[in-house]
Amino acid sequence: MNILSHLYLAGDDEGLMVGNFIADAVKGKKHEEYSAPIARGIRMHRFIDSYTDRHPAVLTCKTWLYKEHGKCAGIITDLFFDYLLASKWHAADAKGFRKYTHHAYAVLMRHYLHMPEQMRRMLPYMIKGDWLYRYRNTEGIRRSLEGLEKRTSFPWPMATSVDHLLENEKAWHKQYELFFQALKNDLVNGGFPHILSI
């Protein structure tokens, strides 16, 4: 799962939001060094990632991309899922989605000094580029993937995968809905109540 989905699943809980945001930069038992709410968010992020990696719908999506995009298939799928969340949200409530992205940036900035250095470096670029809001359309996703291509050492192309999404969007939506509903149910059962809904 990518940034927007992790933040969305954290609901209105700031600790869960921050923990979900910084989790990839917090290794092993380092989460124990954070406040209880943020540590819980880190554990939630790890739960989500573990669940995502083994869900059949996600594995299906990755197989669609693997031939052309190799090991980047997982990265691309994560971004596509943020697009599928954002596009539905924006279509249903454009002002609400814009308001949410501003709120998310504000929450993260309030906790900026407590973040790992890696995330402190990334957050200003994320806000300046308005990453969360640009996930609402395929052009924004294409730009994000182009940026990833420049920052990674993978030999596989990523941005061209958007063409596959455009040609097969109904199939992507179907797999995404199967996965995301199951994930939300398991988060509730796992002790992480889902607060927002669209």
Coordinates of N, CA, C and O in Angstrom, one line a residue:
M1 N 0.8 -1.2 0.0 CA 0.0 0.0 0.0 C 0.9 1.2 0.0 O 2.0 1.2 0.6
N2 N 0.4 2.3 -0.6 CA 1.1 3.5 -0.7 C 0.6 4.6 0.3 O -0.2 4.3 1.1
I3 N 1.2 5.8 0.3 CA 1.0 6.8 1.3 C -0.4 7.1 1.6 O -0.9 7.1 2.7
L4 N -1.2 7.5 0.5 CA -2.6 7.9 0.7 C -3.4 6.8 1.4 O -4.2 7.1 2.3
S5 N -3.3 5.6 0.9 CA -4.1 4.5 1.5 C -3.7 4.3 3.0 O -4.7 4.1 3.8
H6 N -2.5 4.3 3.3 CA -2.1 4.1 4.7 C -2.7 5.3 5.6 O -3.2 5.0 6.7
L7 N -2.6 6.5 5.1 CA -3.2 7.6 5.9 C -4.7 7.5 6.0 O -5.3 7.7 7.1
Y8 N -5.3 7.2 4.9 CA -6.8 7.0 4.9 C -7.2 5.9 5.9 O -8.2 6.1 6.7
L9 N -6.6 4.8 5.9 CA -6.9 3.7 6.8 C -6.7 4.1 8.3 O -7.3 3.4 9.2
A10 N -5.9 5.1 8.5 CA -5.6 5.5 9.9 C -6.8 6.3 10.5 O -6.8 6.7 11.7
G11 N -7.7 6.7 9.6 CA -8.8 7.5 10.1 C -8.4 8.9 10.6 O -7.6 9.5 10.0
D12 N -9.0 9.3 11.6 CA -8.8 10.6 12.2 C -7.8 10.6 13.4 O -7.6 11.6 14.0
D13 N -7.1 9.5 13.6 CA -6.2 9.3 14.7 C -4.8 9.8 14.3 O -4.2 9.2 13.4
E14 N -4.3 10.9 14.8 CA -3.1 11.5 14.4 C -1.9 10.5 14.7 O -1.0 10.4 13.9
G15 N -1.9 9.8 15.8 CA -0.8 8.9 16.1 C -0.8 7.8 15.0 O 0.3 7.4 14.5
L16 N -1.9 7.3 14.6 CA -2.0 6.2 13.6 C -1.5 6.8 12.3 O -0.8 6.1 11.5
M17 N -1.9 8.0 11.9 CA -1.5 8.6 10.7 C 0.0 8.8 10.6 O 0.7 8.4 9.6
V18 N 0.6 9.3 11.7 CA 2.1 9.6 11.7 C 2.8 8.2 11.7 O 3.8 8.1 10.9
G19 N 2.4 7.3 12.5 CA 3.0 6.0 12.5 C 3.0 5.3 11.2 O 3.9 4.7 10.7
N20 N 1.8 5.4 10.5 CA 1.7 4.8 9.2 C 2.6 5.5 8.2 O 3.2 4.8 7.3
F21 N 2.8 6.8 8.3 CA 3.6 7.5 7.4 C 5.1 7.2 7.5 O 5.8 7.1 6.5
I22 N 5.6 7.1 8.8 CA 7.0 6.9 9.0 C 7.4 5.4 9.0 O 8.6 5.2 9.1
A23 N 6.5 4.5 9.0 CA 6.8 3.1 9.3 C 7.9 2.5 8.5 O 8.7 1.7 9.0
D24 N 8.0 2.8 7.2 CA 9.0 2.2 6.4 C 10.4 2.6 6.8 O 11.4 1.9 6.4
A25 N 10.5 3.7 7.5 CA 11.9 4.2 7.9 C 12.2 3.8 9.3 O 13.2 4.1 9.9
V26 N 11.3 3.0 10.0 CA 11.5 2.5 11.3 C 11.7 1.0 11.3 O 10.7 0.3 11.1
K27 N 12.9 0.6 11.6 CA 13.2 -0.9 11.4 C 13.1 -1.6 12.8 O 13.4 -1.0 13.8
G28 N 12.8 -2.9 12.7 CA 12.9 -3.8 13.8 C 12.0 -3.3 15.0 O 10.9 -2.9 14.9
K29 N 12.7 -3.2 16.2 CA 12.0 -2.8 17.4 C 12.1 -1.3 17.7 O 11.8 -0.8 18.7
K30 N 12.6 -0.5 16.7 CA 12.8 0.9 16.8 C 11.4 1.6 17.1 O 11.4 2.7 17.7
H31 N 10.3 0.9 16.7 CA 9.0 1.5 17.0 C 8.8 1.8 18.5 O 8.0 2.6 18.9
E32 N 9.5 1.0 19.3 CA 9.3 1.1 20.8 C 9.8 2.4 21.3 O 9.5 2.8 22.4
E33 N 10.6 3.2 20.5 CA 11.2 4.4 20.9 C 10.2 5.6 20.7 O 10.4 6.7 21.1
Y34 N 9.0 5.3 20.1 CA 8.0 6.3 19.8 C 6.9 6.3 20.8 O 6.8 5.3 21.6
S35 N 6.1 7.3 20.9 CA 4.9 7.4 21.7 C 4.0 6.2 21.4 O 4.1 5.7 20.3
A36 N 3.2 5.8 22.4 CA 2.3 4.6 22.1 C 1.4 4.8 20.9 O 1.3 3.9 20.1
P37 N 0.8 6.0 20.7 CA -0.1 6.1 19.5 C 0.7 6.0 18.2 O 0.2 5.3 17.2
I38 N 1.9 6.6 18.1 CA 2.7 6.5 16.9 C 3.2 5.0 16.7 O 3.2 4.5 15.6
A39 N 3.6 4.4 17.8 CA 4.1 3.0 17.7 C 3.0 2.1 17.2 O 3.2 1.2 16.4
R40 N 1.8 2.4 17.6 CA 0.6 1.6 17.2 C 0.4 1.8 15.7 O 0.1 0.9 15.0
G41 N 0.6 3.0 15.2 CA 0.5 3.3 13.8 C 1.5 2.6 13.0 O 1.2 2.1 11.9
I42 N 2.7 2.5 13.5 CA 3.8 1.7 12.8 C 3.4 0.2 12.7 O 3.5 -0.4 11.7
R43 N 2.9 -0.3 13.9 CA 2.4 -1.7 13.8 C 1.3 -1.9 12.9 O 1.2 -2.9 12.2
M44 N 0.4 -0.9 12.8 CA -0.7 -1.0 11.8 C -0.2 -1.0 10.4 O -0.7 -1.8 9.6
H45 N 0.8 -0.2 10.1 CA 1.4 -0.1 8.8 C 1.9 -1.5 8.4 O 1.7 -2.0 7.3
R46 N 2.6 -2.1 9.3 CA 3.2 -3.4 9.1 C 2.2 -4.5 8.9 O 2.3 -5.4 8.0
F47 N 1.1 -4.4 9.6 CA 0.0 -5.3 9.5 C -0.6 -5.2 8.0 O -0.9 -6.2 7.4
I48 N -0.8 -3.9 7.6 CA -1.4 -3.7 6.3 C -0.5 -4.2 5.2 O -0.9 -4.9 4.2
D49 N 0.8 -4.0 5.3 CA 1.8 -4.4 4.3 C 1.8 -5.9 4.2 O 1.9 -6.5 3.1
S50 N 1.8 -6.6 5.4 CA 1.9 -8.0 5.4 C 0.6 -8.6 4.8 O 0.6 -9.6 4.0
Y51 N -0.5 -8.0 5.1 CA -1.8 -8.5 4.6 C -1.9 -8.3 3.0 O -2.3 -9.2 2.3
T52 N -1.4 -7.1 2.6 CA -1.4 -6.8 1.2 C -0.6 -7.7 0.4 O -1.0 -8.2 -0.7
D53 N 0.6 -8.0 0.9 CA 1.6 -8.9 0.1 C 1.0 -10.3 -0.2 O 1.5 -10.9 -1.1
R54 N 0.1 -10.7 0.6 CA -0.4 -12.1 0.4 C -1.8 -12.2 -0.1 O -2.3 -13.3 -0.3
H55 N -2.5 -11.1 -0.3 CA -3.9 -11.2 -0.7 C -4.0 -11.6 -2.2 O -3.3 -11.0 -3.0
P56 N -4.9 -12.5 -2.5 CA -5.0 -13.0 -3.9 C -5.3 -11.9 -5.0 O -4.7 -12.0 -6.1
A57 N -6.1 -10.9 -4.6 CA -6.4 -9.9 -5.6 C -5.1 -9.0 -5.9 O -4.9 -8.6 -7.1
V58 N -4.3 -8.8 -4.9 CA -3.1 -8.0 -5.1 C -2.1 -8.8 -6.0 O -1.5 -8.3 -6.9
L59 N -2.0 -10.1 -5.7 CA -1.1 -11.0 -6.5 C -1.6 -11.0 -7.9 O -0.8 -11.1 -8.8
T60 N -2.9 -11.0 -8.1 CA -3.4 -11.0 -9.5 C -3.0 -9.8 -10.2 O -2.5 -9.8 -11.4
C61 N -3.1 -8.6 -9.6 CA -2.7 -7.3 -10.2 C -1.2 -7.3 -10.5 O -0.8 -6.8 -11.6
K62 N -0.4 -7.9 -9.6 CA 1.0 -7.9 -9.9 C 1.4 -8.7 -11.1 O 2.3 -8.4 -11.9
T63 N 0.6 -9.8 -11.3 CA 0.9 -10.7 -12.5 C 0.6 -10.0 -13.8 O 1.3 -10.2 -14.8
W64 N -0.4 -9.1 -13.7 CA -0.7 -8.3 -15.0 C 0.5 -7.4 -15.4 O 0.7 -7.1 -16.5
L65 N 1.3 -7.0 -14.4 CA 2.4 -6.0 -14.7 C 3.7 -6.7 -14.8 O 4.7 -6.0 -15.3
Y66 N 3.9 -7.9 -14.3 CA 5.2 -8.4 -14.1 C 6.0 -8.6 -15.4 O 7.2 -8.3 -15.5
K67 N 5.4 -9.0 -16.5 CA 6.1 -9.2 -17.7 C 6.8 -7.9 -18.2 O 8.0 -8.0 -18.7
E68 N 6.1 -6.8 -18.2 CA 6.6 -5.6 -18.7 C 7.4 -4.8 -17.6 O 8.3 -4.0 -18.0
H69 N 7.1 -5.0 -16.4 CA 7.7 -4.1 -15.3 C 8.4 -4.8 -14.2 O 8.9 -4.2 -13.3
G70 N 8.6 -6.2 -14.3 CA 9.4 -6.9 -13.4 C 9.2 -6.7 -12.0 O 8.0 -6.6 -11.5
K71 N 10.3 -6.5 -11.2 CA 10.2 -6.3 -9.8 C 9.5 -5.0 -9.4 O 9.1 -4.8 -8.2
C72 N 9.2 -4.1 -10.3 CA 8.5 -2.9 -10.0 C 7.0 -3.1 -9.9 O 6.3 -2.2 -9.6
A73 N 6.5 -4.3 -10.3 CA 5.1 -4.5 -10.3 C 4.4 -4.2 -9.0 O 3.3 -3.7 -8.9
G74 N 5.1 -4.5 -7.9 CA 4.5 -4.3 -6.5 C 4.4 -2.8 -6.3 O 3.4 -2.3 -5.7
I75 N 5.5 -2.0 -6.6 CA 5.5 -0.6 -6.4 C 4.4 0.1 -7.2 O 3.6 0.9 -6.7
I76 N 4.2 -0.4 -8.5 CA 3.2 0.2 -9.4 C 1.8 -0.1 -8.8 O 0.9 0.8 -8.8
T77 N 1.6 -1.3 -8.4 CA 0.3 -1.7 -7.8 C -0.1 -0.9 -6.7 O -1.2 -0.4 -6.5
D78 N 0.9 -0.6 -5.8 CA 0.6 0.3 -4.6 C 0.1 1.6 -5.1 O -0.8 2.2 -4.5
L79 N 0.8 2.2 -6.1 CA 0.4 3.5 -6.5 C -0.9 3.5 -7.2 O -1.7 4.4 -7.1
F80 N -1.2 2.5 -8.0 CA -2.5 2.3 -8.7 C -3.6 2.3 -7.7 O -4.7 2.8 -7.9
F81 N -3.4 1.6 -6.6 CA -4.4 1.5 -5.5 C -4.7 2.9 -4.9 O -5.8 3.2 -4.5
D82 N -3.6 3.7 -4.7 CA -3.8 5.1 -4.3 C -4.7 5.8 -5.3 O -5.6 6.6 -4.9
Y83 N -4.4 5.6 -6.5 CA -5.2 6.3 -7.6 C -6.7 5.8 -7.5 O -7.6 6.6 -7.6
L84 N -6.9 4.5 -7.3 CA -8.3 4.0 -7.3 C -9.0 4.5 -6.1 O -10.2 4.8 -6.2
L85 N -8.3 4.7 -5.0 CA -8.9 5.3 -3.8 C -9.2 6.8 -4.0 O -10.3 7.3 -3.8
A86 N -8.2 7.5 -4.5 CA -8.3 9.0 -4.7 C -9.3 9.4 -5.7 O -10.1 10.3 -5.5
S87 N -9.4 8.6 -6.8 CA -10.3 9.0 -7.9 C -11.7 8.8 -7.5 O -12.6 9.6 -7.8
K88 N -12.0 7.7 -6.8 CA -13.4 7.5 -6.3 C -13.8 8.6 -5.3 O -14.9 9.1 -5.3
W89 N -12.9 8.9 -4.4 CA -13.1 9.9 -3.3 C -13.3 11.2 -4.0 O -14.3 11.9 -3.6
H90 N -12.4 11.6 -4.9 CA -12.5 12.9 -5.5 C -13.8 13.1 -6.4 O -14.5 14.1 -6.4
A91 N -14.2 12.0 -7.0 CA -15.4 12.0 -7.8 C -16.7 12.2 -6.9 O -17.6 12.8 -7.3
A92 N -16.6 11.5 -5.8 CA -17.8 11.6 -4.9 C -17.8 12.9 -4.1 O -18.9 13.4 -3.8
D93 N -16.7 13.5 -3.8 CA -16.6 14.7 -2.9 C -15.3 15.4 -3.2 O -14.3 15.3 -2.4
A94 N -15.2 16.2 -4.3 CA -13.9 16.8 -4.7 C -13.4 17.8 -3.6 O -12.3 17.8 -3.2
K95 N -14.4 18.6 -3.0 CA -13.9 19.5 -2.0 C -13.5 18.8 -0.7 O -12.5 19.2 0.0
G96 N -14.2 17.7 -0.4 CA -13.8 16.9 0.8 C -12.5 16.3 0.6 O -11.7 16.2 1.6
F97 N -12.2 15.8 -0.6 CA -10.8 15.2 -0.8 C -9.7 16.2 -0.7 O -8.7 16.0 -0.1
R98 N -10.0 17.4 -1.3 CA -9.0 18.5 -1.2 C -8.7 18.9 0.3 O -7.6 19.1 0.7
K99 N -9.8 19.0 1.0 CA -9.7 19.3 2.4 C -9.0 18.3 3.2 O -8.1 18.6 4.1
Y100 N -9.2 17.0 2.8 CA -8.5 15.9 3.5 C -7.0 16.0 3.3 O -6.2 15.8 4.2
T101 N -6.6 16.2 2.0 CA -5.2 16.2 1.8 C -4.5 17.4 2.5 O -3.4 17.2 3.1
H102 N -5.1 18.5 2.6 CA -4.5 19.6 3.4 C -4.4 19.2 4.9 O -3.4 19.5 5.6
H103 N -5.5 18.6 5.4 CA -5.5 18.1 6.8 C -4.3 17.1 7.0 O -3.6 17.2 8.0
A104 N -4.1 16.2 6.1 CA -3.1 15.2 6.3 C -1.7 15.8 6.3 O -0.9 15.5 7.1
Y105 N -1.5 16.8 5.4 CA -0.2 17.5 5.4 C 0.0 18.2 6.7 O 1.1 18.2 7.3
A106 N -1.0 18.9 7.2 CA -0.9 19.6 8.5 C -0.6 18.7 9.7 O 0.2 19.0 10.5
V107 N -1.3 17.5 9.7 CA -1.0 16.5 10.8 C 0.5 16.1 10.7 O 1.2 16.1 11.7
L108 N 0.9 15.8 9.5 CA 2.3 15.3 9.4 C 3.3 16.4 9.8 O 4.3 16.1 10.5
M109 N 3.1 17.6 9.4 CA 4.0 18.7 9.7 C 4.0 19.0 11.2 O 5.0 19.3 11.8
R110 N 2.9 18.7 11.9 CA 2.9 18.9 13.4 C 3.8 18.0 14.1 O 4.3 18.2 15.2
H111 N 4.1 16.9 13.5 CA 5.0 15.8 14.1 C 6.3 15.7 13.4 O 7.1 14.8 13.6
Y112 N 6.6 16.7 12.5 CA 7.8 16.7 11.7 C 9.1 16.4 12.5 O 9.9 15.6 12.1
L113 N 9.3 17.1 13.6 CA 10.5 17.0 14.4 C 10.7 15.6 15.0 O 11.8 15.3 15.4
H114 N 9.7 14.8 15.1 CA 9.8 13.5 15.7 C 9.9 12.4 14.7 O 10.0 11.2 15.1
M115 N 10.0 12.8 13.4 CA 10.1 11.8 12.3 C 11.6 11.4 12.1 O 12.5 12.1 12.4
P116 N 11.8 10.1 11.6 CA 13.1 9.8 11.2 C 13.6 10.7 10.1 O 12.8 11.3 9.3
E117 N 14.9 10.9 10.0 CA 15.5 11.8 9.0 C 15.0 11.6 7.6 O 14.8 12.5 6.9
Q118 N 14.9 10.3 7.2 CA 14.5 10.0 5.9 C 13.1 10.6 5.5 O 12.9 11.2 4.5
M119 N 12.2 10.6 6.5 CA 10.9 11.1 6.3 C 10.9 12.6 6.4 O 10.1 13.3 5.7
R120 N 11.7 13.2 7.2 CA 11.8 14.6 7.3 C 12.4 15.2 6.0 O 12.0 16.3 5.6
R121 N 13.2 14.5 5.3 CA 13.7 14.9 4.0 C 12.6 14.8 3.0 O 12.5 15.7 2.1
M122 N 11.8 13.8 3.0 CA 10.8 13.5 2.0 C 9.5 14.4 2.1 O 9.0 14.9 1.1
L123 N 9.1 14.7 3.4 CA 7.8 15.4 3.6 C 7.7 16.7 2.9 O 6.7 17.0 2.3
P124 N 8.7 17.6 3.0 CA 8.6 18.9 2.2 C 8.4 18.7 0.7 O 7.6 19.5 0.1
Y125 N 9.1 17.8 0.1 CA 8.9 17.5 -1.3 C 7.5 17.0 -1.6 O 6.8 17.3 -2.6
M126 N 7.0 16.1 -0.7 CA 5.7 15.6 -0.8 C 4.6 16.7 -0.8 O 3.7 16.7 -1.6
I127 N 4.8 17.6 0.1 CA 3.8 18.7 0.3 C 3.9 19.7 -0.9 O 2.9 20.1 -1.5
K128 N 5.1 20.0 -1.3 CA 5.4 21.0 -2.4 C 4.8 20.4 -3.7 O 4.2 21.1 -4.5
G129 N 5.0 19.1 -3.9 CA 4.5 18.4 -5.1 C 3.0 18.0 -5.0 O 2.5 17.5 -6.0
D130 N 2.5 18.2 -3.8 CA 1.0 17.9 -3.6 C 0.8 16.4 -4.0 O -0.2 16.2 -4.7
W131 N 1.6 15.5 -3.6 CA 1.5 14.1 -4.0 C 0.1 13.5 -3.8 O -0.4 12.8 -4.6
L132 N -0.4 13.7 -2.6 CA -1.7 13.1 -2.2 C -2.8 13.5 -3.2 O -3.6 12.7 -3.6
Y133 N -2.9 14.8 -3.5 CA -4.0 15.3 -4.3 C -3.8 14.9 -5.8 O -4.7 14.6 -6.5
R134 N -2.5 14.8 -6.2 CA -2.3 14.4 -7.6 C -2.6 12.9 -7.9 O -2.7 12.5 -9.1
Y135 N -2.7 12.1 -6.9 CA -3.1 10.7 -7.1 C -4.5 10.6 -7.6 O -4.9 9.5 -8.0
R136 N -5.3 11.7 -7.7 CA -6.7 11.6 -8.1 C -6.9 11.3 -9.6 O -8.0 10.9 -10.0
N137 N -5.8 11.5 -10.4 CA -6.0 11.2 -11.8 C -4.7 10.4 -12.4 O -3.7 10.4 -11.7
T138 N -4.9 9.8 -13.5 CA -3.8 9.0 -14.1 C -2.6 9.8 -14.5 O -1.5 9.3 -14.4
E139 N -2.8 11.1 -14.8 CA -1.6 11.9 -15.2 C -0.8 12.1 -13.9 O 0.5 12.1 -14.0
G140 N -1.4 12.3 -12.8 CA -0.7 12.4 -11.6 C 0.1 11.2 -11.2 O 1.3 11.2 -10.7
I141 N -0.5 10.0 -11.4 CA 0.2 8.8 -11.2 C 1.3 8.6 -12.1 O 2.4 8.1 -11.7
R142 N 1.1 9.0 -13.4 CA 2.2 8.9 -14.4 C 3.4 9.7 -13.9 O 4.6 9.3 -14.0
R143 N 3.2 10.9 -13.5 CA 4.2 11.8 -13.0 C 4.9 11.2 -11.8 O 6.2 11.3 -11.7
S144 N 4.2 10.6 -10.9 CA 4.8 10.0 -9.7 C 5.7 8.9 -10.1 O 6.8 8.7 -9.6
L145 N 5.3 8.0 -11.1 CA 6.1 6.9 -11.5 C 7.3 7.4 -12.3 O 8.4 6.8 -12.2
E146 N 7.2 8.5 -13.0 CA 8.4 9.0 -13.7 C 9.4 9.5 -12.7 O 10.6 9.3 -12.9
G147 N 8.9 10.1 -11.6 CA 9.8 10.5 -10.5 C 10.5 9.3 -9.9 O 11.7 9.4 -9.6
L148 N 9.7 8.2 -9.6 CA 10.3 7.0 -9.1 C 11.4 6.4 -10.0 O 12.4 5.9 -9.5
E149 N 11.1 6.4 -11.3 CA 12.1 5.9 -12.2 C 13.5 6.6 -12.1 O 14.5 6.0 -12.1
K150 N 13.4 7.9 -11.8 CA 14.7 8.7 -11.7 C 15.4 8.4 -10.4 O 16.6 8.6 -10.3
R151 N 14.6 8.0 -9.4 CA 15.2 7.8 -8.0 C 15.6 6.4 -7.7 O 16.2 6.2 -6.6
T152 N 15.3 5.4 -8.6 CA 15.6 4.0 -8.3 C 16.6 3.5 -9.2 O 16.8 4.0 -10.3
S153 N 17.2 2.4 -8.8 CA 18.2 1.7 -9.7 C 17.6 0.6 -10.5 O 18.4 -0.1 -11.2
F154 N 16.3 0.4 -10.4 CA 15.7 -0.7 -11.2 C 15.8 -0.5 -12.7 O 15.6 0.7 -13.1
P155 N 16.1 -1.5 -13.4 CA 16.2 -1.3 -14.9 C 14.8 -1.3 -15.6 O 14.7 -1.1 -16.8
W156 N 13.8 -1.6 -14.8 CA 12.4 -1.7 -15.4 C 11.7 -0.3 -15.5 O 11.8 0.5 -14.6
P157 N 11.0 -0.1 -16.6 CA 10.2 1.1 -16.8 C 9.0 1.0 -15.8 O 8.5 -0.1 -15.5
M158 N 8.5 2.2 -15.4 CA 7.3 2.2 -14.5 C 6.2 3.0 -15.1 O 5.0 2.6 -15.1
A159 N 6.5 4.2 -15.6 CA 5.5 5.2 -16.1 C 4.6 4.6 -17.2 O 3.4 4.9 -17.2
T160 N 5.1 3.8 -18.0 CA 4.3 3.2 -19.1 C 3.2 2.3 -18.7 O 2.3 2.0 -19.4
S161 N 3.3 1.9 -17.4 CA 2.3 1.0 -16.8 C 0.9 1.7 -16.8 O -0.1 1.0 -16.7
V162 N 0.9 3.0 -16.8 CA -0.4 3.7 -16.7 C -1.2 3.4 -17.9 O -2.4 3.4 -17.9
D163 N -0.6 3.1 -19.1 CA -1.3 2.7 -20.3 C -2.1 1.4 -20.0 O -3.3 1.3 -20.5
H164 N -1.5 0.5 -19.3 CA -2.2 -0.7 -18.9 C -3.4 -0.4 -18.0 O -4.5 -1.0 -18.2
L165 N -3.2 0.5 -17.1 CA -4.3 0.8 -16.2 C -5.5 1.4 -17.0 O -6.6 1.1 -16.8
L166 N -5.2 2.3 -17.9 CA -6.2 3.0 -18.7 C -7.0 2.0 -19.5 O -8.2 2.1 -19.7
E167 N -6.3 1.0 -20.0 CA -6.9 0.0 -20.9 C -7.7 -1.0 -20.1 O -8.6 -1.7 -20.7
N168 N -7.4 -1.2 -18.8 CA -8.0 -2.3 -18.1 C -8.6 -1.7 -16.7 O -8.6 -2.5 -15.7
E169 N -9.1 -0.5 -16.7 CA -9.4 0.1 -15.4 C -10.5 -0.6 -14.7 O -10.5 -0.7 -13.5
K170 N -11.5 -1.1 -15.4 CA -12.6 -1.9 -14.8 C -12.1 -3.1 -14.0 O -12.5 -3.4 -12.9
A171 N -11.2 -3.8 -14.7 CA -10.6 -5.0 -14.0 C -9.8 -4.6 -12.8 O -9.8 -5.3 -11.7
W172 N -9.1 -3.5 -12.8 CA -8.3 -3.0 -11.7 C -9.3 -2.6 -10.6 O -9.0 -2.9 -9.4
H173 N -10.3 -1.9 -10.9 CA -11.3 -1.5 -9.9 C -11.9 -2.8 -9.2 O -12.1 -2.8 -8.0
K174 N -12.2 -3.8 -10.0 CA -12.8 -5.0 -9.4 C -11.9 -5.7 -8.4 O -12.3 -6.0 -7.3
Q175 N -10.6 -5.9 -8.8 CA -9.6 -6.5 -7.8 C -9.4 -5.6 -6.6 O -9.3 -6.1 -5.5
Y176 N -9.3 -4.3 -6.9 CA -9.1 -3.4 -5.8 C -10.2 -3.4 -4.7 O -10.0 -3.5 -3.5
E177 N -11.5 -3.4 -5.2 CA -12.6 -3.5 -4.3 C -12.6 -4.8 -3.5 O -12.9 -4.8 -2.3
L178 N -12.3 -5.9 -4.1 CA -12.2 -7.2 -3.4 C -11.2 -7.1 -2.3 O -11.4 -7.5 -1.2
F179 N -10.0 -6.6 -2.6 CA -8.9 -6.5 -1.7 C -9.2 -5.5 -0.6 O -9.1 -5.8 0.6
F180 N -9.7 -4.2 -0.9 CA -9.7 -3.2 0.0 C -10.8 -3.4 1.1 O -10.7 -3.1 2.3
Q181 N -11.9 -4.0 0.7 CA -13.0 -4.3 1.6 C -12.6 -5.3 2.6 O -12.8 -5.3 3.8
A182 N -11.9 -6.4 2.1 CA -11.4 -7.4 3.0 C -10.4 -6.8 3.9 O -10.3 -7.2 5.1
L183 N -9.5 -6.0 3.5 CA -8.5 -5.4 4.3 C -9.1 -4.5 5.4 O -8.8 -4.7 6.6
K184 N -10.1 -3.7 5.1 CA -10.8 -2.9 6.1 C -11.5 -3.8 7.2 O -11.4 -3.5 8.4
N185 N -12.1 -4.9 6.7 CA -12.7 -5.8 7.7 C -11.6 -6.4 8.6 O -11.9 -6.5 9.8
D186 N -10.5 -6.8 8.1 CA -9.5 -7.5 8.9 C -8.8 -6.5 9.8 O -8.3 -6.8 10.9
L187 N -8.7 -5.2 9.4 CA -8.2 -4.2 10.3 C -9.1 -4.0 11.5 O -8.6 -3.9 12.6
V188 N -10.4 -4.0 11.3 CA -11.3 -3.9 12.5 C -11.1 -5.1 13.4 O -11.0 -5.0 14.6
N189 N -11.1 -6.3 12.8 CA -10.9 -7.5 13.5 C -9.6 -7.6 14.2 O -9.5 -8.2 15.3
G190 N -8.6 -6.9 13.6 CA -7.2 -6.9 14.2 C -7.0 -5.8 15.3 O -5.9 -5.6 15.8
G191 N -8.1 -5.0 15.5 CA -8.0 -4.0 16.6 C -7.7 -2.6 16.1 O -7.4 -1.7 16.8
F192 N -7.8 -2.4 14.7 CA -7.5 -1.1 14.2 C -8.8 -0.6 13.5 O -9.0 -0.9 12.3
P193 N -9.7 0.0 14.3 CA -11.0 0.4 13.7 C -10.8 1.4 12.5 O -10.0 2.3 12.6
H194 N -11.6 1.2 11.5 CA -11.6 2.0 10.3 C -12.6 3.1 10.5 O -13.8 2.9 10.8
I195 N -12.2 4.4 10.5 CA -13.0 5.5 10.8 C -13.7 6.2 9.6 O -14.8 6.4 9.6
L196 N -12.9 6.4 8.6 CA -13.4 7.1 7.4 C -14.1 6.1 6.5 O -13.7 4.9 6.5
S197 N -15.0 6.6 5.6 CA -15.6 5.7 4.6 C -16.0 6.6 3.5 O -16.4 7.7 3.7
I198 N -15.9 6.1 2.2 CA -16.3 6.8 1.1 C -17.1 5.9 0.2 O -17.1 4.7 0.3

